[in-house]
Structures are given as C-alpha cells and as structure tokens.
Amino acid sequence: MASEIAHPLSLAVNGRDYFWPSQTTVIICFDGCDPAYLDAARKRNAIPAIDRMARDGFASLALAAMPTFTNPNNVSIVCGVPPAVHGVSGNFYLDRTTGEEIMMVDATPMRAPTILATFANAGAKVVAITAKDKLCKALGHQLDGVAFSAEKAHSCTIAENGIEDVTGLVGRETPELYSADLSLFVLDAGIRLLETQPTDLMYLSLSDYVQHKHAPNASEAIAFMREVDQRIERLMASGAVVGIVADHGMNDMAADHGEPNVLYLGDVLDAKYGPGTTRVICPITDPFVRHHGAMGGFVRVHLLAPHLDPDAVASFIRSLPGVALALSRDQACERFELPEDREGDLAIVAEKGTAIGARAEDHDLSQLAGERLRSHGGLAEQEVPFLLSHPITPQHQAELGVAPLRNFDIFAVALNCLRT
Ligand code: ZN
Ligand code: ZN
C-alpha cells in the first residue's frame, strides 16, 4: 500500500527524472547473481516466481558498473548513475597526493544523493535493508526512513535505523555474517515490513556468500536460489512491483587442479622495475575478505618512481598472461565512467578466469579452505540479470533496445516505464 499524502508527480535525482511510485516498488540487488545461476536453477524448476517475472513482466540482461564490485554497483543502483558521479569506485583508494589509503564508503562522503533519500525527503515511505552493515551506511546516506542491515538486526534503534526489534519482527535471531541466511533474512525482513507498514520504495541488498563458494550447478546454489525464489513469490503476492538486478556476476578463477589462478602483479612489477617503484591496489579488499581471498578481476597500479613511463608499464602489463586490459587513468575514466581522483596511474582488467593480486604475501589464500576461488571485478562479470514483475510499455521497450541497459537503470525502468 502506498502512502496517501500529497506528493510531487516526479523527482529529479542526479539529472534523471523518476515518477512517484504509484504502488509499492521493491528493488532487489541479488548480489553475485550471475545469469548462470538463474539458468541452472531454471533447468531444475527451482525458481518459478522468477520465471513468472520473466514471462509476464520484463526480462533482459544489463551491464553492471565497472569495476564489477559490490559497493560501486550498489551505490550506482541507488543513485541511478555510474561511479564518476557518486565517487564510489571500490572499497578503498590510494590518495595520490598523501599516499594514504582511504575507505570509500565510510570515510569519504558520497558525492551524489540517492534516489532513496530524495524520495524520503519528499515524503515517501522508504526502506533500505542490506546484508552487511558497512553497505547500509552508504545506502542509508541521509535517508529519513528505515535503513538497517541483517548483520546488525539485533541492535537497531529508532534513532539510528528508524526501526527497532527487527529480530522480533522477523521472528528469528540475527543470522551469521558468513551464511546463506544473511541474504534470506534481508528478504524476510522486507516481507514482514510490507505486511506491517505502508511502503513506497524498498531496496533489498543481498550477500554473495553462496555464489563465492558454489558454482551455479552445485546443490547448495540451487537450494539457495529456491529459498530466494520463495521469498520473491511472497513479495509479489503482496501486490508490489518487484525489480531484480545484480551488482555483478561471478566466475571460477581456479586452474584445472583447483588451485587459484592468480597473477600476482605486485610481485611481477617488483621483479621488473624494482621493489617500491609501483604499488598495486586491489579495491575489492575490505575487512570482510574471508570469501574473496581479497582478489578479483580488477586492480589499480600507482607508479611511485618518477622515471617510470605509464605507456611502457601498461604495454608490459598487457603482455602478461591473464590480462585483458591495461588502461591509462584517462582511458579507464572515459571507458568505465570512473572518478578521476580515485584512479591510479593504470587500471588493469583480468581475463575471464584469472584473478589479479598485489604481492603473494599480501593475500591469505588459506581463507579459501581448499575451495576453488570464485570472484568478480572484471568485464567477464559485467553481464547481470534485469527483471521486473510487471511489463513495460511497447514504447519504452523500443527505447530500451537502443543503448545497452545498465543495472543502475532499474529504479528508472521500474518507476517510469511500466504499463499502467
Ligand atoms: Zn557483490
Ligand atoms: Zn563478492
């Protein structure tokens, strides 16, 4: 049920217009949901609700923002624009003038307002629920509504989160941080809130714990897809418009015998140019690294020695096995719509199936506990599902076919393009 107060017809956010939701609109960021997970689950009839969305509503593939990491994409989705506009292009960056490492979601302000906060300020009832708490701080940025994480469900307060007793509402305790249940709790909390209070806009952001551990055909992955689908069925049964998009895909980055397929670029550059002349930054790194081995398909290289020529270093890196692209800062910013002040001198994208690390000693692969490395970050994880429970107008259908759809278009399509 949407709220009944007087409200504007539409709102502009970061240069795009969004119609006021005519019915409750729920957008799900299905973290790490590579299209292959839907394909595998569909073959086993495990996702009937998602299949119905594809049949009766709208289904397409869309491109995620680069690099294909969680934070840049979640922030892009809630802002409706790429990282060049909002400034979040990874978990942390190296300040080129001070040499300091700066966390991007909790230590620096976002440069753009979110769609969620803008609608809440205009009087809409807005809810944002994330799996991990760190992301909630970014997505709940200046949000006058309900914003909390499954990770901290037990400690929500009205003052901080706009809600309390979330575990009572959902009917179970705070889930484990590294569990499939962390995502299911987000969906269950969303369902309970729809049942108990009027909501205009809801954003539900899951965790990619399962996808990092299990390939699409694994029974654990299929079971997870089935659980998620049952909750999507309940969200749709509430009458809400439901949109699903992913922040990135997921690929296997292990060799045939199971060991991680890693290019330790920091070690290679030290050997070629001398220790201390370059610095490799892996912007996927954060304190929650257990399931990443802190590695993915994208790194930034800073040249610390003045005599190094960026073009020469880029062509050397390009010659290495497993490297798809070595771009200058300007090339990376233009091609991937990235904020210039947070790039290194070079941006490196791995080929599908390869992870790029800094130096071997910087990464603890024992965290994988013998499992194959699965991760994301490069172009091979850019294609994601884009689904809506309701059909869009033929005119919008034609317009959407002109340029590639982006995952951060999901709010615009859900609010502006539905057949009424
Ligand atoms: Zn993610
Ligand atoms: Zn991940």
PDB file of C-alpha atoms in Angstrom, residues 28-38 61-77 91 132 135 203 205-212 244-251 253 284 291-292 295-297 374-386 406-408:
ATOM      1  CA  ILE A  28      16.355  -6.320  -5.037  1.00  0.00           C
ATOM      2  CA  CYS A  29      20.106  -6.287  -5.596  1.00  0.00           C
ATOM      3  CA  PHE A  30      20.772 -10.011  -5.925  1.00  0.00           C
ATOM      4  CA  ASP A  31      24.457  -9.914  -5.027  1.00  0.00           C
ATOM      5  CA  GLY A  32      26.662 -12.002  -7.325  1.00  0.00           C
ATOM      6  CA  CYS A  33      23.689 -13.420  -9.255  1.00  0.00           C
ATOM      7  CA  ASP A  34      25.444 -14.255 -12.482  1.00  0.00           C
ATOM      8  CA  PRO A  35      22.894 -15.145 -15.199  1.00  0.00           C
ATOM      9  CA  ALA A  36      24.313 -18.683 -14.993  1.00  0.00           C
ATOM     10  CA  TYR A  37      22.716 -19.116 -11.539  1.00  0.00           C
ATOM     11  CA  LEU A  38      19.269 -18.365 -12.982  1.00  0.00           C
ATOM     12  CA  LEU A  61      20.423  -8.635 -19.420  1.00  0.00           C
ATOM     13  CA  ALA A  62      22.120  -5.453 -18.258  1.00  0.00           C
ATOM     14  CA  LEU A  63      25.672  -4.270 -17.752  1.00  0.00           C
ATOM     15  CA  ALA A  64      26.985  -3.586 -14.252  1.00  0.00           C
ATOM     16  CA  ALA A  65      29.215  -0.620 -13.475  1.00  0.00           C
ATOM     17  CA  MET A  66      32.953  -1.241 -13.623  1.00  0.00           C
ATOM     18  CA  PRO A  67      34.793  -2.398 -11.648  1.00  0.00           C
ATOM     19  CA  THR A  68      32.281  -5.172 -11.006  1.00  0.00           C
ATOM     20  CA  PHE A  69      32.429  -4.971  -7.226  1.00  0.00           C
ATOM     21  CA  THR A  70      29.639  -4.772  -4.679  1.00  0.00           C
ATOM     22  CA  ASN A  71      29.979  -1.246  -3.322  1.00  0.00           C
ATOM     23  CA  PRO A  72      30.362   0.686  -6.601  1.00  0.00           C
ATOM     24  CA  ASN A  73      27.366  -1.145  -8.032  1.00  0.00           C
ATOM     25  CA  ASN A  74      25.051  -0.868  -5.046  1.00  0.00           C
ATOM     26  CA  VAL A  75      25.789   2.846  -4.840  1.00  0.00           C
ATOM     27  CA  SER A  76      25.314   3.209  -8.614  1.00  0.00           C
ATOM     28  CA  ILE A  77      21.939   1.453  -8.369  1.00  0.00           C
ATOM     29  CA  ASN A  91      36.196  -0.329  -1.274  1.00  0.00           C
ATOM     30  CA  LYS A 132      26.293  -6.324   5.600  1.00  0.00           C
ATOM     31  CA  LEU A 135      26.968  -1.099   2.889  1.00  0.00           C
ATOM     32  CA  TYR A 203      15.659  -1.593  -1.577  1.00  0.00           C
ATOM     33  CA  SER A 205      20.574  -5.810  -0.979  1.00  0.00           C
ATOM     34  CA  LEU A 206      21.738  -9.409  -0.515  1.00  0.00           C
ATOM     35  CA  SER A 207      25.178 -11.014   0.019  1.00  0.00           C
ATOM     36  CA  ASP A 208      27.186 -13.085  -2.486  1.00  0.00           C
ATOM     37  CA  TYR A 209      28.418 -15.572   0.114  1.00  0.00           C
ATOM     38  CA  VAL A 210      26.794 -18.545  -1.653  1.00  0.00           C
ATOM     39  CA  GLN A 211      27.977 -17.582  -5.146  1.00  0.00           C
ATOM     40  CA  HIS A 212      31.593 -17.176  -3.965  1.00  0.00           C
ATOM     41  CA  ILE A 244      15.650  -7.708  -9.561  1.00  0.00           C
ATOM     42  CA  VAL A 245      19.116  -6.772 -10.680  1.00  0.00           C
ATOM     43  CA  ALA A 246      22.606  -7.906  -9.680  1.00  0.00           C
ATOM     44  CA  ASP A 247      25.663  -5.900  -8.713  1.00  0.00           C
ATOM     45  CA  HIS A 248      27.942  -8.224 -10.703  1.00  0.00           C
ATOM     46  CA  GLY A 249      28.262 -11.798 -11.954  1.00  0.00           C
ATOM     47  CA  MET A 250      30.651 -14.430 -10.638  1.00  0.00           C
ATOM     48  CA  ASN A 251      33.278 -16.617 -12.283  1.00  0.00           C
ATOM     49  CA  MET A 253      39.126 -18.323 -11.073  1.00  0.00           C
ATOM     50  CA  ILE A 284      37.905  -5.449  -3.681  1.00  0.00           C
ATOM     51  CA  HIS A 291      35.237 -15.424   0.901  1.00  0.00           C
ATOM     52  CA  HIS A 292      37.251 -13.390  -1.608  1.00  0.00           C
ATOM     53  CA  MET A 295      41.156 -10.878  -5.070  1.00  0.00           C
ATOM     54  CA  GLY A 296      39.164 -10.221  -8.173  1.00  0.00           C
ATOM     55  CA  GLY A 297      39.468  -9.240 -11.802  1.00  0.00           C
ATOM     56  CA  ARG A 374      35.293 -17.712  -7.381  1.00  0.00           C
ATOM     57  CA  SER A 375      35.215 -13.962  -7.679  1.00  0.00           C
ATOM     58  CA  HIS A 376      34.407 -10.903  -9.777  1.00  0.00           C
ATOM     59  CA  GLY A 377      35.678  -7.452 -10.668  1.00  0.00           C
ATOM     60  CA  GLY A 378      36.365  -7.592 -14.408  1.00  0.00           C
ATOM     61  CA  LEU A 379      34.417  -7.358 -17.640  1.00  0.00           C
ATOM     62  CA  ALA A 380      33.603 -11.084 -17.535  1.00  0.00           C
ATOM     63  CA  GLU A 381      31.290 -10.374 -14.568  1.00  0.00           C
ATOM     64  CA  GLN A 382      29.618  -7.315 -16.078  1.00  0.00           C
ATOM     65  CA  GLU A 383      26.530  -9.002 -17.527  1.00  0.00           C
ATOM     66  CA  VAL A 384      23.731  -9.382 -14.987  1.00  0.00           C
ATOM     67  CA  PRO A 385      20.010 -10.229 -14.977  1.00  0.00           C
ATOM     68  CA  PHE A 386      17.468  -7.379 -15.077  1.00  0.00           C
ATOM     69  CA  ARG A 406      22.630  -0.786 -17.142  1.00  0.00           C
ATOM     70  CA  ASN A 407      21.919  -2.344 -13.760  1.00  0.00           C
ATOM     71  CA  PHE A 408      21.653   1.189 -12.326  1.00  0.00           C
TER      72      PHE A 408
END
